[in-house]
């Protein structure tokens, strides 16, 4: 697809957000000339807005409550909104690993979307866990890498809201590096998520998602970080890349704020700027496997 | 549960075992002993020296009349120390470098651990 067409099709909100982000990031070039004594080390886990996750695994003994909401908006026609809030407890038992677990609550607001039943409801929808372990520590290596495995169980389909039995296993490699000490960070994620789902018919349907991401984050003032996140996602029927069904490119701004010493927030809003759906022409986006827009908001309260 | 699901779970087991080993073994090693104190909301000394590639045991003595919390993002430790008391934080073997630490209750109180 020509680049100019992609840019022309971008939502105005995205253009404004990216413009603001570009202005923020452009100041990074002059960051070294500023008084760096006000900027100190920060944990990188949430500075990329939390679609891309940084490598930090927390501080030994740290416990926190983390409500994290992910919302998806927009399908091919009609009105579509679906959200999921994970009410997770996070615990860091030592300097190498971190655990999270908790129930999830989902809500659906779906009207006149082709292929989906109308639905307006909220419900408890299963459990998620996350086990993270340091693979490469920053120090001799300029890049830090953490492995993450996130088992999930859902009793409602995350897209349609229909009753299902769904198991997923989100596997990630989370890497980041400091481009300017304590100021400018670059993050990368590699994602592989197989899922198996049993719906009304009683058969198990398997699917998988593969993704890579890159994100920039700039600490613009102490404890406030802004940035941009870019994801490429591919969806398959089958858990081992059996049948390709579509892909999507997401781009959007990110925001992180260390509100107080024990409280932080992390947010991201991303737009599908390119994509392809097998069997759909013209295939400028994949709005079956992915949404038109997606957002995340995480709060952390350490105790 | 399908065969594929079982295979997925089996794939997780080595990772889980490695994490369990990390959890249980983290404090098995004794560290090189380092002492630091806090007085008048200043670390004394403000710059610590430590050997590289061996675990450390940092004893933090609080000589102030209010509690403090020794904390470091890069060391990944925190320890609350009440007034007049002392606490010990155990740090994993570190690569040579400079590692910031601070008092989380009074964040202007800061110091550096120099590992070489």
Tab-separated table of C-alpha atoms in Angstrom:
chain	number	residue	atom	x	y	z
A	1	UNK	CA	0.000	0.000	0.000
A	2	UNK	CA	1.443	3.430	-0.875
A	3	UNK	CA	2.646	5.347	2.159
A	4	UNK	CA	0.662	8.474	1.225
A	5	UNK	CA	-2.583	6.464	1.235
A	6	UNK	CA	-1.822	5.106	4.710
A	7	UNK	CA	-1.187	8.637	5.975
A	8	UNK	CA	-4.312	9.946	4.250
A	9	UNK	CA	-6.419	7.261	5.953
A	10	UNK	CA	-5.132	8.002	9.456
A	11	UNK	CA	-7.737	9.295	11.910
A	12	UNK	CA	-7.305	12.953	12.801
A	13	UNK	CA	-6.984	12.070	16.487
A	14	UNK	CA	-4.040	9.838	15.687
A	15	UNK	CA	-2.355	12.520	13.609
A	16	UNK	CA	-2.711	15.051	16.425
A	17	UNK	CA	-1.461	12.538	18.995
A	18	UNK	CA	1.502	11.530	16.865
A	19	UNK	CA	2.321	15.150	16.120
A	20	UNK	CA	2.398	15.950	19.817
A	21	UNK	CA	4.483	12.865	20.470
A	22	UNK	CA	6.929	13.830	17.727
A	23	UNK	CA	7.363	17.265	19.288
A	24	UNK	CA	8.019	15.678	22.666
A	25	UNK	CA	10.480	13.182	21.219
A	26	UNK	CA	12.269	15.798	19.135
A	27	UNK	CA	13.281	17.518	22.348
A	28	UNK	CA	15.210	14.373	23.230
A	29	UNK	CA	18.028	15.490	20.963
A	30	UNK	CA	18.683	18.377	23.309
A	31	UNK	CA	18.068	16.404	26.450
A	32	UNK	CA	21.740	15.998	27.297
A	33	UNK	CA	22.140	19.758	27.483
A	34	UNK	CA	19.510	19.963	30.221
A	35	UNK	CA	20.090	19.567	33.937
A	36	UNK	CA	20.112	15.779	34.169
A	37	UNK	CA	20.458	15.776	37.957
A	38	UNK	CA	16.658	15.959	38.272
A	39	UNK	CA	16.236	12.722	36.294
A	40	UNK	CA	16.804	9.434	38.059
A	41	UNK	CA	16.485	5.764	37.217
A	42	UNK	CA	12.979	4.543	36.482
A	43	UNK	CA	11.539	1.078	36.075
A	44	UNK	CA	10.911	0.415	32.403
A	45	UNK	CA	8.097	-2.136	32.649
A	46	UNK	CA	5.249	0.309	32.038
A	47	UNK	CA	6.949	3.316	30.409
A	48	UNK	CA	6.018	2.137	26.873
A	49	UNK	CA	2.270	2.281	27.568
A	50	UNK	CA	1.950	-1.438	28.319
A	51	UNK	CA	1.090	-2.844	24.870
A	52	UNK	CA	4.867	-2.979	24.604
A	53	UNK	CA	6.178	-4.032	28.012
A	54	UNK	CA	9.618	-3.053	29.318
A	55	UNK	CA	12.093	-5.480	30.854
A	56	UNK	CA	12.023	-4.368	34.514
A	57	UNK	CA	10.876	-7.045	36.947
A	58	UNK	CA	10.351	-4.809	39.952
A	59	UNK	CA	11.939	-4.483	43.348
A	60	UNK	CA	12.420	-7.470	45.634
A	61	UNK	CA	9.570	-7.825	48.099
A	62	UNK	CA	7.347	-5.335	46.279
A	63	UNK	CA	3.588	-6.016	46.308
A	64	UNK	CA	1.090	-4.043	44.280
A	65	UNK	CA	-2.532	-3.973	43.153
A	66	UNK	CA	-2.878	-3.311	39.429
A	67	UNK	CA	-6.233	-2.723	37.755
A	68	UNK	CA	-5.474	-2.873	34.022
A	69	UNK	CA	-8.099	-2.177	31.374
A	70	UNK	CA	-7.791	-2.969	27.677
A	71	UNK	CA	-10.497	-1.718	25.337
A	72	UNK	CA	-11.128	-2.375	21.651
A	73	UNK	CA	-13.227	-0.181	19.403
A	74	UNK	CA	-14.469	-0.508	15.832
A	75	UNK	CA	-15.246	-3.402	13.522
A	76	UNK	CA	-16.403	-3.523	9.902
A	77	UNK	CA	-19.731	-1.722	10.316
A	78	UNK	CA	-22.068	-1.113	13.229
A	79	UNK	CA	-20.941	0.003	16.648
A	80	UNK	CA	-18.356	-2.037	18.535
A	81	UNK	CA	-16.785	-1.642	21.944
A	82	UNK	CA	-15.321	-4.380	24.157
A	83	UNK	CA	-13.250	-4.007	27.268
A	84	UNK	CA	-11.549	-6.188	29.816
A	85	UNK	CA	-10.228	-5.193	33.220
A	86	UNK	CA	-7.725	-7.452	34.962
A	87	UNK	CA	-7.672	-6.918	38.740
A	88	UNK	CA	-4.182	-8.237	39.339
A	89	UNK	CA	-1.955	-8.580	42.353
A	90	UNK	CA	1.737	-8.239	41.531
A	91	UNK	CA	4.490	-9.735	43.679
A	92	UNK	CA	8.259	-9.649	43.205
A	93	UNK	CA	9.770	-12.392	45.407
A	94	UNK	CA	13.384	-11.684	44.430
A	95	UNK	CA	15.591	-9.706	42.033
A	96	UNK	CA	14.989	-12.060	39.089
A	97	UNK	CA	11.287	-12.955	38.838
A	98	UNK	CA	7.856	-11.386	39.190
A	99	UNK	CA	4.343	-12.860	39.427
A	100	UNK	CA	0.919	-11.393	38.709
A	101	UNK	CA	-2.497	-12.992	38.962
A	102	UNK	CA	-6.109	-11.970	39.297
A	103	UNK	CA	-9.655	-12.171	37.937
A	104	UNK	CA	-10.860	-10.381	34.826
A	105	UNK	CA	-14.064	-8.461	34.209
A	106	UNK	CA	-15.341	-7.931	30.656
A	107	UNK	CA	-17.904	-5.609	29.122
A	108	UNK	CA	-19.373	-5.546	25.647
A	109	UNK	CA	-21.306	-2.887	23.758
A	110	UNK	CA	-21.996	-4.354	20.315
A	111	UNK	CA	-24.701	-3.182	17.899
A	112	UNK	CA	-25.270	-4.100	14.236
A	113	UNK	CA	-21.775	-5.465	13.664
A	114	UNK	CA	-21.800	-8.015	10.807
A	115	UNK	CA	-21.138	-11.502	12.150
A	116	UNK	CA	-21.596	-10.589	15.833
A	117	UNK	CA	-24.709	-10.713	18.028
A	118	UNK	CA	-25.853	-7.469	19.597
A	119	UNK	CA	-24.754	-7.389	23.215
A	120	UNK	CA	-24.665	-4.875	26.049
A	121	UNK	CA	-23.373	-6.489	29.205
A	122	UNK	CA	-20.637	-6.792	31.793
A	123	UNK	CA	-19.498	-9.952	33.546
A	124	UNK	CA	-16.688	-11.625	35.473
A	125	UNK	CA	-14.747	-13.415	32.778
A	126	UNK	CA	-12.022	-15.664	34.120
A	127	UNK	CA	-8.463	-15.354	35.409
A	128	UNK	CA	-5.049	-14.296	34.192
A	129	UNK	CA	-1.573	-14.862	35.555
A	130	UNK	CA	1.834	-13.584	34.508
A	131	UNK	CA	5.224	-15.113	35.305
A	132	UNK	CA	8.219	-12.972	34.340
A	133	UNK	CA	11.898	-13.815	34.625
A	134	UNK	CA	15.043	-11.849	33.800
A	135	UNK	CA	16.949	-13.407	30.890
A	136	UNK	CA	19.591	-10.728	30.267
A	137	UNK	CA	20.365	-8.094	32.877
A	138	UNK	CA	21.362	-4.579	31.894
A	139	UNK	CA	24.994	-3.995	32.849
A	140	UNK	CA	27.570	-5.589	30.619
A	141	UNK	CA	24.780	-5.883	28.047
A	142	UNK	CA	23.208	-2.590	26.936
A	143	UNK	CA	19.966	-4.461	26.310
A	144	UNK	CA	17.894	-6.045	29.066
A	145	UNK	CA	15.581	-8.939	28.204
A	146	UNK	CA	12.797	-10.535	30.238
A	147	UNK	CA	10.690	-13.601	29.395
A	148	UNK	CA	6.995	-13.515	30.229
A	149	UNK	CA	4.411	-16.301	30.216
A	150	UNK	CA	0.794	-15.332	30.800
A	151	UNK	CA	-1.763	-18.152	31.120
A	152	UNK	CA	-5.378	-17.047	30.698
A	153	UNK	CA	-8.828	-18.558	31.141
A	154	UNK	CA	-11.991	-16.864	29.882
A	155	UNK	CA	-15.645	-17.880	30.027
A	156	UNK	CA	-16.667	-15.261	27.440
A	157	UNK	CA	-15.178	-14.752	24.000
A	158	UNK	CA	-13.049	-11.625	24.144
A	159	UNK	CA	-14.364	-10.371	20.788
A	160	UNK	CA	-18.031	-11.403	20.642
A	161	UNK	CA	-18.901	-11.798	24.329
A	162	UNK	CA	-20.476	-15.205	23.605
A	163	UNK	CA	-20.198	-18.015	26.151
A	164	UNK	CA	-17.087	-20.116	25.569
A	165	UNK	CA	-14.367	-22.011	27.375
A	166	UNK	CA	-11.114	-20.352	26.343
A	167	UNK	CA	-7.512	-21.058	27.344
A	168	UNK	CA	-4.645	-18.884	26.156
A	169	UNK	CA	-0.927	-18.672	26.811
A	170	UNK	CA	0.628	-15.322	25.980
A	171	UNK	CA	4.404	-15.693	25.615
A	172	UNK	CA	6.583	-12.618	25.301
A	173	UNK	CA	10.176	-11.555	25.103
A	174	UNK	CA	10.390	-8.033	26.528
A	175	UNK	CA	13.552	-6.073	25.742
A	176	UNK	CA	14.647	-2.476	26.175
A	177	UNK	CA	17.700	-0.253	26.171
A	178	UNK	CA	18.590	3.270	27.282
A	179	UNK	CA	19.468	5.553	24.367
A	180	UNK	CA	20.076	8.504	26.724
A	181	UNK	CA	20.646	7.638	30.378
A	182	UNK	CA	17.468	8.061	32.432
A	183	UNK	CA	15.811	9.979	29.560
A	184	UNK	CA	15.252	8.133	26.280
A	185	UNK	CA	14.355	4.439	26.053
A	186	UNK	CA	13.763	2.022	23.194
A	187	UNK	CA	11.662	-1.091	23.746
A	188	UNK	CA	11.007	-4.253	21.731
A	189	UNK	CA	8.541	-7.100	22.274
A	190	UNK	CA	8.131	-10.444	20.563
A	191	UNK	CA	4.723	-12.083	21.082
A	192	UNK	CA	3.341	-15.568	20.483
A	193	UNK	CA	-0.093	-16.382	21.886
A	194	UNK	CA	-1.762	-19.735	21.165
A	195	UNK	CA	-5.391	-20.126	22.235
A	196	UNK	CA	-7.958	-22.888	22.249
A	197	UNK	CA	-11.665	-22.165	22.505
A	198	UNK	CA	-14.760	-24.330	22.841
A	199	UNK	CA	-18.021	-22.679	21.861
A	200	UNK	CA	-21.606	-23.987	21.663
A	201	UNK	CA	-20.835	-26.682	19.110
A	202	UNK	CA	-18.488	-28.425	21.535
A	203	UNK	CA	-15.451	-28.571	19.272
A	204	UNK	CA	-12.146	-26.947	20.191
A	205	UNK	CA	-11.056	-24.204	17.810
A	206	UNK	CA	-7.394	-23.300	17.921
A	207	UNK	CA	-5.854	-19.999	16.904
A	208	UNK	CA	-2.667	-18.051	17.474
A	209	UNK	CA	-1.317	-14.538	17.271
A	210	UNK	CA	2.244	-13.561	16.478
A	211	UNK	CA	3.518	-10.027	16.976
A	212	UNK	CA	6.546	-7.771	17.097
A	213	UNK	CA	6.682	-4.263	18.485
A	214	UNK	CA	8.982	-1.296	18.841
A	215	UNK	CA	8.425	1.662	21.150
A	216	UNK	CA	10.185	4.889	22.054
A	217	UNK	CA	9.725	6.532	25.455
A	218	UNK	CA	11.118	9.881	26.556
A	219	UNK	CA	11.136	11.122	30.160
A	220	UNK	CA	10.125	14.666	29.352
A	221	UNK	CA	10.007	15.905	32.946
A	222	UNK	CA	10.927	13.896	36.032
A	223	UNK	CA	8.526	10.957	36.452
A	224	UNK	CA	6.528	11.735	33.297
A	225	UNK	CA	7.255	9.750	30.136
A	226	UNK	CA	5.691	10.148	26.686
A	227	UNK	CA	6.280	8.059	23.622
A	228	UNK	CA	5.025	6.161	20.613
A	229	UNK	CA	4.341	2.458	20.111
A	230	UNK	CA	4.289	0.446	16.870
A	231	UNK	CA	2.965	-3.128	16.630
A	232	UNK	CA	2.748	-5.646	13.795
A	233	UNK	CA	0.370	-8.539	14.507
A	234	UNK	CA	-0.461	-11.669	12.493
A	235	UNK	CA	-3.386	-13.981	13.236
A	236	UNK	CA	-3.604	-17.662	12.330
A	237	UNK	CA	-6.090	-20.512	12.605
A	238	UNK	CA	-4.214	-23.228	14.475
A	239	UNK	CA	-1.588	-22.827	17.164
A	240	UNK	CA	1.457	-23.394	14.960
A	241	UNK	CA	0.893	-20.772	12.238
A	242	UNK	CA	-1.295	-23.239	10.302
A	243	UNK	CA	-3.507	-20.906	8.257
A	244	UNK	CA	-2.915	-17.169	7.986
A	245	UNK	CA	-6.130	-15.167	8.364
A	246	UNK	CA	-4.961	-11.555	8.578
A	247	UNK	CA	-2.503	-9.003	9.879
A	248	UNK	CA	-2.575	-5.504	11.333
A	249	UNK	CA	-0.239	-2.614	12.062
A	250	UNK	CA	-1.042	-0.506	15.129
A	251	UNK	CA	0.519	2.860	15.899
A	252	UNK	CA	-0.197	5.316	18.677
A	253	UNK	CA	0.985	7.493	21.539
A	254	UNK	CA	1.866	6.356	25.058
A	255	UNK	CA	1.961	8.064	28.433
A	256	UNK	CA	3.438	7.139	31.824
A	257	UNK	CA	3.265	9.058	35.090
A	258	UNK	CA	4.800	8.150	38.437
A	259	UNK	CA	2.039	9.884	40.368
A	260	UNK	CA	3.579	9.271	43.805
A	261	UNK	CA	6.296	7.011	45.165
A	262	UNK	CA	3.831	4.111	45.426
A	263	UNK	CA	1.366	5.014	42.654
A	264	UNK	CA	1.786	5.059	38.861
A	265	UNK	CA	-0.331	5.129	35.724
A	266	UNK	CA	0.421	3.939	32.200
A	267	UNK	CA	-1.721	4.494	29.114
A	268	UNK	CA	-1.689	3.888	25.372
A	269	UNK	CA	-4.122	4.468	22.510
A	270	UNK	CA	-3.390	2.806	19.210
A	271	UNK	CA	-4.960	2.867	15.770
A	272	UNK	CA	-4.851	0.184	13.095
A	273	UNK	CA	-3.153	2.058	10.277
A	274	UNK	CA	-2.673	-0.853	7.881
A	275	UNK	CA	-3.761	-4.439	7.595
A	276	UNK	CA	-4.979	-7.254	5.424
A	277	UNK	CA	-7.747	-9.783	5.916
A	278	UNK	CA	-7.716	-12.980	3.890
A	279	UNK	CA	-10.767	-13.189	1.623
A	280	UNK	CA	-11.845	-9.572	2.028
A	281	UNK	CA	-11.393	-7.054	-0.805
A	282	UNK	CA	-10.391	-4.296	-0.637
A	283	UNK	CA	-8.340	-5.467	2.302
A	284	UNK	CA	-6.935	-2.276	3.798
A	285	UNK	CA	-7.466	-3.375	7.408
A	286	UNK	CA	-8.154	-6.612	9.296
A	287	UNK	CA	-11.269	-5.811	11.300
A	288	UNK	CA	-12.277	-9.421	11.969
A	289	UNK	CA	-9.239	-10.591	13.911
A	290	UNK	CA	-8.385	-7.122	15.261
A	291	UNK	CA	-10.183	-3.896	16.149
A	292	UNK	CA	-9.900	-0.507	14.479
A	293	UNK	CA	-8.593	1.085	17.692
A	294	UNK	CA	-7.335	-0.278	20.981
A	295	UNK	CA	-6.400	1.324	24.294
A	296	UNK	CA	-4.859	0.364	27.603
A	297	UNK	CA	-4.936	2.051	30.982
A	298	UNK	CA	-3.058	0.645	33.962
A	299	UNK	CA	-2.896	1.937	37.511
A	300	UNK	CA	-0.497	0.529	40.093
A	301	UNK	CA	-0.842	0.924	43.839
A	302	UNK	CA	2.089	-0.471	45.762
A	303	UNK	CA	1.448	-1.585	49.324
B	1	UNK	CA	-8.053	-30.903	27.732
B	2	UNK	CA	-6.682	-31.469	24.238
B	3	UNK	CA	-3.274	-32.924	23.383
B	4	UNK	CA	-2.170	-29.524	22.113
B	5	UNK	CA	-3.103	-27.902	25.418
B	6	UNK	CA	-1.106	-30.517	27.325
B	7	UNK	CA	1.870	-29.906	25.028
B	8	UNK	CA	1.591	-26.168	25.684
B	9	UNK	CA	1.642	-26.740	29.431
B	10	UNK	CA	4.620	-29.122	29.121
B	11	UNK	CA	6.468	-26.392	27.274
B	12	UNK	CA	6.057	-24.093	30.248
B	13	UNK	CA	7.517	-26.513	32.794
B	14	UNK	CA	11.249	-25.839	32.172
B	15	UNK	CA	10.607	-22.109	32.497
B	16	UNK	CA	8.614	-22.641	35.700
B	17	UNK	CA	11.379	-24.843	37.105
B	18	UNK	CA	14.002	-22.194	36.335
B	19	UNK	CA	11.891	-19.547	38.062
B	20	UNK	CA	11.355	-21.788	41.095
B	21	UNK	CA	15.125	-22.303	41.311
B	22	UNK	CA	15.635	-18.553	41.118
B	23	UNK	CA	13.062	-17.990	43.867
B	24	UNK	CA	14.485	-20.550	46.238
B	25	UNK	CA	18.163	-19.892	45.527
B	26	UNK	CA	18.204	-16.124	45.581
B	27	UNK	CA	19.395	-15.798	49.147
B	28	UNK	CA	21.449	-18.967	49.342
B	29	UNK	CA	24.718	-17.078	48.798
B	30	UNK	CA	26.295	-14.913	51.493
B	31	UNK	CA	27.412	-11.486	50.326
B	32	UNK	CA	30.331	-9.108	50.804
B	33	UNK	CA	29.405	-6.888	53.756
B	34	UNK	CA	28.942	-3.134	53.231
B	35	UNK	CA	27.701	-0.614	55.794
B	36	UNK	CA	26.013	2.745	55.270
B	37	UNK	CA	24.130	5.092	57.558
B	38	UNK	CA	21.653	7.918	57.187
B	39	UNK	CA	21.913	11.049	59.317
B	40	UNK	CA	20.353	14.442	58.728
B	41	UNK	CA	18.763	12.954	55.597
B	42	UNK	CA	22.153	12.313	54.019
B	43	UNK	CA	23.751	8.979	53.276
B	44	UNK	CA	27.129	8.525	54.947
B	45	UNK	CA	29.068	7.828	52.843
B	46	UNK	CA	27.123	9.036	49.801
B	47	UNK	CA	29.284	6.880	47.547
B	48	UNK	CA	29.835	3.208	48.310
B	49	UNK	CA	32.414	0.906	46.747
B	50	UNK	CA	31.702	-2.785	46.128
B	51	UNK	CA	33.362	-5.713	44.334
B	52	UNK	CA	31.868	-6.908	41.059
B	53	UNK	CA	30.339	-10.318	40.413
B	54	UNK	CA	29.659	-11.318	43.990
B	55	UNK	CA	26.567	-10.965	46.151
B	56	UNK	CA	26.418	-8.025	48.548
B	57	UNK	CA	24.885	-7.551	51.982
B	58	UNK	CA	24.309	-3.842	52.613
B	59	UNK	CA	23.573	-2.893	56.217
B	60	UNK	CA	21.634	0.362	56.420
B	61	UNK	CA	21.634	2.159	59.782
B	62	UNK	CA	19.081	4.926	60.309
B	63	UNK	CA	20.458	7.549	62.723
B	64	UNK	CA	17.565	9.958	62.108
B	65	UNK	CA	14.457	10.298	64.241
B	66	UNK	CA	12.082	9.390	61.391
B	67	UNK	CA	11.737	6.174	59.353
B	68	UNK	CA	13.494	5.833	55.997
B	69	UNK	CA	13.217	3.354	53.131
B	70	UNK	CA	16.432	2.368	51.381
B	71	UNK	CA	15.497	1.739	47.747
B	72	UNK	CA	17.153	1.272	44.363
B	73	UNK	CA	15.583	0.653	40.962
B	74	UNK	CA	18.708	-0.842	39.412
B	75	UNK	CA	19.651	-2.897	42.479
B	76	UNK	CA	15.955	-3.965	42.713
B	77	UNK	CA	15.860	-3.741	46.511
B	78	UNK	CA	13.973	-1.794	49.137
B	79	UNK	CA	14.080	-1.927	52.918
B	80	UNK	CA	12.164	0.159	55.414
B	81	UNK	CA	14.283	1.064	58.458
B	82	UNK	CA	12.686	2.622	61.510
B	83	UNK	CA	14.323	5.486	63.432
B	84	UNK	CA	17.435	4.370	65.294
B	85	UNK	CA	17.368	0.875	63.789
B	86	UNK	CA	19.254	-0.924	61.049
B	87	UNK	CA	18.303	-3.302	58.261
B	88	UNK	CA	20.114	-5.480	55.752
B	89	UNK	CA	19.441	-5.728	52.029
B	90	UNK	CA	20.880	-8.578	49.967
B	91	UNK	CA	21.923	-7.723	46.415
B	92	UNK	CA	22.605	-10.137	43.566
B	93	UNK	CA	26.110	-10.253	41.968
B	94	UNK	CA	26.500	-7.084	39.919
B	95	UNK	CA	28.400	-6.116	36.802
B	96	UNK	CA	30.810	-3.171	37.119
B	97	UNK	CA	28.960	0.121	36.981
B	98	UNK	CA	27.256	2.868	38.990
B	99	UNK	CA	23.956	2.076	40.710
B	100	UNK	CA	21.740	4.760	42.236
B	101	UNK	CA	19.996	4.341	45.586
B	102	UNK	CA	17.750	6.686	47.563
B	103	UNK	CA	15.447	7.086	50.551
B	104	UNK	CA	11.959	6.535	49.180
B	105	UNK	CA	10.453	8.569	52.039
B	106	UNK	CA	12.749	11.549	51.350
B	107	UNK	CA	13.684	11.247	47.698
B	108	UNK	CA	16.237	14.060	47.777
B	109	UNK	CA	18.392	11.750	49.906
B	110	UNK	CA	20.484	9.888	47.340
B	111	UNK	CA	23.707	7.957	46.934
B	112	UNK	CA	25.700	5.872	44.472
B	113	UNK	CA	27.048	2.336	44.673
B	114	UNK	CA	30.184	2.017	42.541
B	115	UNK	CA	30.824	-1.595	41.570
B	116	UNK	CA	34.231	-2.435	40.097
